[in-house]
Amino acid sequence: LDAYIKHTLGELSDEELQEQLAASVSNRKTPKSQVSAHRALAHSMRLKGMPDIAREELLKARELNPENYEIILDLADLDIWLGNLEYADELVNLVLKSQPNHRRAQLVKGIVYFQNDRLDDAEAILIDALKLNPNPERVHYYLAQICERNGRLKEAIVHYKEALRRFLHEQ
């Protein structure tokens, strides 16, 4: 904006304006942008099957912002994936203690319960997590898994279809 103003006032030529507008890397990294960068890299490393690097990046992000629930839940989700259910449960409980209705935390807690074969507990919290959840496809998937394990195949199919419909953003 400053460059456009100076150009309009005749303080910068067209060529100088273009130089001012040329993309340059900012040397000022805000903590928020650093947290976002660490989380993005962690996500990428997880997708590439590099969980140790993903964990390192999430721990760096948490160091910068220890109260960020999304980082804590990213760590818990990673621990579920790695089979560290006890640690995942501790992390998700930190979030639920402060925000009992946090939808993503409820989802992660439901998955921990599911992985520990506590199907009734998992089903109860996952049903609650469906309320006002902007991305319920994972919730429906795990509810389908619970219904299937409990022999409620018709319910399981309904949840699988709903998970797929939501994943594909179909009406």
PDB file of C-alpha atoms in Angstrom, residues 5-167:
ATOM      1  CA  ILE A   5       0.706   5.679  -2.398  1.00  0.00           C
ATOM      2  CA  LYS A   6       4.251   6.815  -3.163  1.00  0.00           C
ATOM      3  CA  HIS A   7       3.711   5.919  -6.824  1.00  0.00           C
ATOM      4  CA  THR A   8       0.473   7.889  -6.938  1.00  0.00           C
ATOM      5  CA  LEU A   9       2.217  10.885  -5.389  1.00  0.00           C
ATOM      6  CA  GLY A  10       4.966  10.640  -7.998  1.00  0.00           C
ATOM      7  CA  GLU A  11       7.635   9.657  -5.483  1.00  0.00           C
ATOM      8  CA  LEU A  12       8.205   6.310  -7.226  1.00  0.00           C
ATOM      9  CA  SER A  13       8.521   5.590 -10.946  1.00  0.00           C
ATOM     10  CA  ASP A  14       6.726   2.641 -12.544  1.00  0.00           C
ATOM     11  CA  GLU A  15       9.965   0.683 -12.400  1.00  0.00           C
ATOM     12  CA  GLU A  16      10.545   1.517  -8.719  1.00  0.00           C
ATOM     13  CA  LEU A  17       6.959   0.529  -7.941  1.00  0.00           C
ATOM     14  CA  GLN A  18       7.513  -2.886  -9.520  1.00  0.00           C
ATOM     15  CA  GLU A  19      10.691  -3.336  -7.488  1.00  0.00           C
ATOM     16  CA  GLN A  20       8.798  -2.466  -4.297  1.00  0.00           C
ATOM     17  CA  LEU A  21       6.010  -4.906  -5.164  1.00  0.00           C
ATOM     18  CA  ALA A  22       8.380  -7.778  -5.987  1.00  0.00           C
ATOM     19  CA  ALA A  23       7.778 -10.689  -3.665  1.00  0.00           C
ATOM     20  CA  SER A  24      10.273 -10.923  -0.884  1.00  0.00           C
ATOM     21  CA  VAL A  25      10.502 -13.243   2.054  1.00  0.00           C
ATOM     22  CA  SER A  26       9.573 -11.583   5.276  1.00  0.00           C
ATOM     23  CA  ASN A  27      12.227 -11.678   7.942  1.00  0.00           C
ATOM     24  CA  ARG A  28       9.574 -11.144  10.588  1.00  0.00           C
ATOM     25  CA  LYS A  29       8.201 -14.479  11.636  1.00  0.00           C
ATOM     26  CA  THR A  30       5.348 -14.220  14.071  1.00  0.00           C
ATOM     27  CA  PRO A  31       4.835 -16.986  16.607  1.00  0.00           C
ATOM     28  CA  LYS A  32       1.461 -17.701  15.006  1.00  0.00           C
ATOM     29  CA  SER A  33       3.031 -18.172  11.567  1.00  0.00           C
ATOM     30  CA  GLN A  34       5.761 -20.362  13.050  1.00  0.00           C
ATOM     31  CA  VAL A  35       3.160 -22.538  14.779  1.00  0.00           C
ATOM     32  CA  SER A  36       1.262 -22.873  11.502  1.00  0.00           C
ATOM     33  CA  ALA A  37       4.442 -23.800   9.653  1.00  0.00           C
ATOM     34  CA  HIS A  38       5.371 -26.484  12.205  1.00  0.00           C
ATOM     35  CA  ARG A  39       1.844 -27.956  12.126  1.00  0.00           C
ATOM     36  CA  ALA A  40       1.816 -27.992   8.324  1.00  0.00           C
ATOM     37  CA  LEU A  41       5.200 -29.697   8.180  1.00  0.00           C
ATOM     38  CA  ALA A  42       4.083 -32.212  10.815  1.00  0.00           C
ATOM     39  CA  HIS A  43       1.005 -33.030   8.746  1.00  0.00           C
ATOM     40  CA  SER A  44       3.131 -33.497   5.642  1.00  0.00           C
ATOM     41  CA  MET A  45       5.624 -35.725   7.470  1.00  0.00           C
ATOM     42  CA  ARG A  46       2.820 -37.859   8.853  1.00  0.00           C
ATOM     43  CA  LEU A  47       1.391 -38.344   5.371  1.00  0.00           C
ATOM     44  CA  LYS A  48       4.849 -39.385   4.195  1.00  0.00           C
ATOM     45  CA  GLY A  49       5.096 -41.958   6.981  1.00  0.00           C
ATOM     46  CA  MET A  50       7.656 -40.043   9.028  1.00  0.00           C
ATOM     47  CA  PRO A  51       6.011 -39.884  12.464  1.00  0.00           C
ATOM     48  CA  ASP A  52       9.183 -39.039  14.391  1.00  0.00           C
ATOM     49  CA  ILE A  53       9.719 -35.874  12.386  1.00  0.00           C
ATOM     50  CA  ALA A  54       5.994 -35.099  12.645  1.00  0.00           C
ATOM     51  CA  ARG A  55       6.228 -35.379  16.442  1.00  0.00           C
ATOM     52  CA  GLU A  56       9.299 -33.113  16.551  1.00  0.00           C
ATOM     53  CA  GLU A  57       7.475 -30.455  14.550  1.00  0.00           C
ATOM     54  CA  LEU A  58       4.382 -30.656  16.745  1.00  0.00           C
ATOM     55  CA  LEU A  59       6.508 -30.393  19.879  1.00  0.00           C
ATOM     56  CA  LYS A  60       8.192 -27.278  18.439  1.00  0.00           C
ATOM     57  CA  ALA A  61       4.756 -25.806  17.731  1.00  0.00           C
ATOM     58  CA  ARG A  62       3.592 -26.639  21.255  1.00  0.00           C
ATOM     59  CA  GLU A  63       6.696 -24.991  22.697  1.00  0.00           C
ATOM     60  CA  LEU A  64       5.708 -21.789  20.902  1.00  0.00           C
ATOM     61  CA  ASN A  65       2.062 -22.043  21.961  1.00  0.00           C
ATOM     62  CA  PRO A  66       1.570 -24.540  24.807  1.00  0.00           C
ATOM     63  CA  GLU A  67      -2.125 -23.723  25.251  1.00  0.00           C
ATOM     64  CA  ASN A  68      -3.099 -24.341  21.626  1.00  0.00           C
ATOM     65  CA  TYR A  69      -5.641 -27.163  21.734  1.00  0.00           C
ATOM     66  CA  GLU A  70      -5.251 -28.016  18.067  1.00  0.00           C
ATOM     67  CA  ILE A  71      -1.550 -28.764  18.535  1.00  0.00           C
ATOM     68  CA  ILE A  72      -2.335 -30.925  21.560  1.00  0.00           C
ATOM     69  CA  LEU A  73      -4.980 -32.796  19.576  1.00  0.00           C
ATOM     70  CA  ASP A  74      -2.615 -33.191  16.619  1.00  0.00           C
ATOM     71  CA  LEU A  75      -0.173 -34.865  19.022  1.00  0.00           C
ATOM     72  CA  ALA A  76      -2.927 -37.064  20.462  1.00  0.00           C
ATOM     73  CA  ASP A  77      -4.067 -38.057  16.970  1.00  0.00           C
ATOM     74  CA  LEU A  78      -0.481 -38.929  16.036  1.00  0.00           C
ATOM     75  CA  ASP A  79      -0.150 -41.031  19.177  1.00  0.00           C
ATOM     76  CA  ILE A  80      -3.324 -42.938  18.340  1.00  0.00           C
ATOM     77  CA  TRP A  81      -1.888 -43.663  14.907  1.00  0.00           C
ATOM     78  CA  LEU A  82       1.315 -44.933  16.551  1.00  0.00           C
ATOM     79  CA  GLY A  83      -0.556 -46.990  19.136  1.00  0.00           C
ATOM     80  CA  ASN A  84       0.446 -44.810  22.111  1.00  0.00           C
ATOM     81  CA  LEU A  85      -3.105 -44.794  23.420  1.00  0.00           C
ATOM     82  CA  GLU A  86      -2.254 -43.942  27.021  1.00  0.00           C
ATOM     83  CA  TYR A  87      -0.357 -40.800  26.050  1.00  0.00           C
ATOM     84  CA  ALA A  88      -3.041 -39.846  23.515  1.00  0.00           C
ATOM     85  CA  ASP A  89      -5.653 -40.174  26.264  1.00  0.00           C
ATOM     86  CA  GLU A  90      -3.642 -37.918  28.596  1.00  0.00           C
ATOM     87  CA  LEU A  91      -3.360 -35.254  25.906  1.00  0.00           C
ATOM     88  CA  VAL A  92      -7.022 -35.296  24.929  1.00  0.00           C
ATOM     89  CA  ASN A  93      -8.008 -35.133  28.601  1.00  0.00           C
ATOM     90  CA  LEU A  94      -6.046 -31.861  28.907  1.00  0.00           C
ATOM     91  CA  VAL A  95      -8.316 -30.335  26.298  1.00  0.00           C
ATOM     92  CA  LEU A  96     -11.543 -31.860  27.583  1.00  0.00           C
ATOM     93  CA  LYS A  97     -10.801 -30.676  31.110  1.00  0.00           C
ATOM     94  CA  SER A  98     -10.842 -27.073  29.880  1.00  0.00           C
ATOM     95  CA  GLN A  99     -13.415 -27.470  27.115  1.00  0.00           C
ATOM     96  CA  PRO A 100     -15.680 -30.478  27.677  1.00  0.00           C
ATOM     97  CA  ASN A 101     -17.665 -29.778  24.495  1.00  0.00           C
ATOM     98  CA  HIS A 102     -14.674 -29.423  22.173  1.00  0.00           C
ATOM     99  CA  ARG A 103     -15.842 -31.453  19.156  1.00  0.00           C
ATOM    100  CA  ARG A 104     -12.449 -32.541  17.871  1.00  0.00           C
ATOM    101  CA  ALA A 105     -11.356 -33.519  21.382  1.00  0.00           C
ATOM    102  CA  GLN A 106     -14.509 -35.598  21.739  1.00  0.00           C
ATOM    103  CA  LEU A 107     -13.752 -37.294  18.426  1.00  0.00           C
ATOM    104  CA  VAL A 108     -10.196 -38.106  19.490  1.00  0.00           C
ATOM    105  CA  LYS A 109     -11.408 -39.355  22.887  1.00  0.00           C
ATOM    106  CA  GLY A 110     -13.965 -41.550  21.112  1.00  0.00           C
ATOM    107  CA  ILE A 111     -11.215 -43.016  18.931  1.00  0.00           C
ATOM    108  CA  VAL A 112      -9.095 -43.738  22.028  1.00  0.00           C
ATOM    109  CA  TYR A 113     -12.073 -45.514  23.592  1.00  0.00           C
ATOM    110  CA  PHE A 114     -12.663 -47.417  20.344  1.00  0.00           C
ATOM    111  CA  GLN A 115      -9.029 -48.505  20.105  1.00  0.00           C
ATOM    112  CA  ASN A 116      -9.222 -49.711  23.730  1.00  0.00           C
ATOM    113  CA  ASP A 117     -12.386 -51.745  22.917  1.00  0.00           C
ATOM    114  CA  ARG A 118     -14.531 -49.539  25.149  1.00  0.00           C
ATOM    115  CA  LEU A 119     -17.225 -49.487  22.503  1.00  0.00           C
ATOM    116  CA  ASP A 120     -20.114 -48.229  24.663  1.00  0.00           C
ATOM    117  CA  ASP A 121     -18.032 -45.279  25.897  1.00  0.00           C
ATOM    118  CA  ALA A 122     -16.797 -44.616  22.371  1.00  0.00           C
ATOM    119  CA  GLU A 123     -20.299 -44.656  20.941  1.00  0.00           C
ATOM    120  CA  ALA A 124     -21.656 -42.297  23.604  1.00  0.00           C
ATOM    121  CA  ILE A 125     -18.962 -39.656  23.146  1.00  0.00           C
ATOM    122  CA  LEU A 126     -18.970 -39.951  19.345  1.00  0.00           C
ATOM    123  CA  ILE A 127     -22.735 -39.442  19.180  1.00  0.00           C
ATOM    124  CA  ASP A 128     -22.255 -36.319  21.272  1.00  0.00           C
ATOM    125  CA  ALA A 129     -19.393 -35.224  18.994  1.00  0.00           C
ATOM    126  CA  LEU A 130     -21.736 -35.225  15.989  1.00  0.00           C
ATOM    127  CA  LYS A 131     -23.586 -32.182  17.326  1.00  0.00           C
ATOM    128  CA  LEU A 132     -22.463 -29.010  15.588  1.00  0.00           C
ATOM    129  CA  ASN A 133     -19.439 -30.798  14.164  1.00  0.00           C
ATOM    130  CA  PRO A 134     -18.310 -29.157  10.922  1.00  0.00           C
ATOM    131  CA  ASN A 135     -16.424 -32.299   9.752  1.00  0.00           C
ATOM    132  CA  PRO A 136     -18.243 -35.363  11.034  1.00  0.00           C
ATOM    133  CA  GLU A 137     -17.020 -37.909   8.500  1.00  0.00           C
ATOM    134  CA  ARG A 138     -14.531 -39.473  10.936  1.00  0.00           C
ATOM    135  CA  VAL A 139     -17.196 -39.589  13.644  1.00  0.00           C
ATOM    136  CA  HIS A 140     -19.553 -41.450  11.314  1.00  0.00           C
ATOM    137  CA  TYR A 141     -16.769 -43.818  10.295  1.00  0.00           C
ATOM    138  CA  TYR A 142     -16.014 -44.811  13.891  1.00  0.00           C
ATOM    139  CA  LEU A 143     -19.695 -45.079  14.743  1.00  0.00           C
ATOM    140  CA  ALA A 144     -20.013 -47.459  11.779  1.00  0.00           C
ATOM    141  CA  GLN A 145     -17.097 -49.492  13.097  1.00  0.00           C
ATOM    142  CA  ILE A 146     -18.736 -49.716  16.531  1.00  0.00           C
ATOM    143  CA  CYS A 147     -22.084 -50.738  15.073  1.00  0.00           C
ATOM    144  CA  GLU A 148     -20.381 -53.348  12.903  1.00  0.00           C
ATOM    145  CA  ARG A 149     -18.480 -54.846  15.855  1.00  0.00           C
ATOM    146  CA  ASN A 150     -21.698 -54.952  17.856  1.00  0.00           C
ATOM    147  CA  GLY A 151     -23.523 -56.753  15.051  1.00  0.00           C
ATOM    148  CA  ARG A 152     -25.757 -53.796  14.136  1.00  0.00           C
ATOM    149  CA  LEU A 153     -24.981 -54.013  10.426  1.00  0.00           C
ATOM    150  CA  LYS A 154     -27.883 -51.886   9.146  1.00  0.00           C
ATOM    151  CA  GLU A 155     -26.812 -49.012  11.437  1.00  0.00           C
ATOM    152  CA  ALA A 156     -23.197 -49.516  10.381  1.00  0.00           C
ATOM    153  CA  ILE A 157     -24.141 -49.174   6.705  1.00  0.00           C
ATOM    154  CA  VAL A 158     -26.043 -45.962   7.435  1.00  0.00           C
ATOM    155  CA  HIS A 159     -22.978 -44.483   9.169  1.00  0.00           C
ATOM    156  CA  TYR A 160     -20.577 -45.676   6.448  1.00  0.00           C
ATOM    157  CA  LYS A 161     -22.781 -44.087   3.786  1.00  0.00           C
ATOM    158  CA  GLU A 162     -23.027 -40.854   5.762  1.00  0.00           C
ATOM    159  CA  ALA A 163     -19.242 -40.772   6.262  1.00  0.00           C
ATOM    160  CA  LEU A 164     -18.706 -41.270   2.551  1.00  0.00           C
ATOM    161  CA  ARG A 165     -21.369 -38.725   1.599  1.00  0.00           C
ATOM    162  CA  ARG A 166     -19.796 -36.117   3.870  1.00  0.00           C
ATOM    163  CA  PHE A 167     -16.273 -36.969   2.737  1.00  0.00           C
TER     164      PHE A 167
END
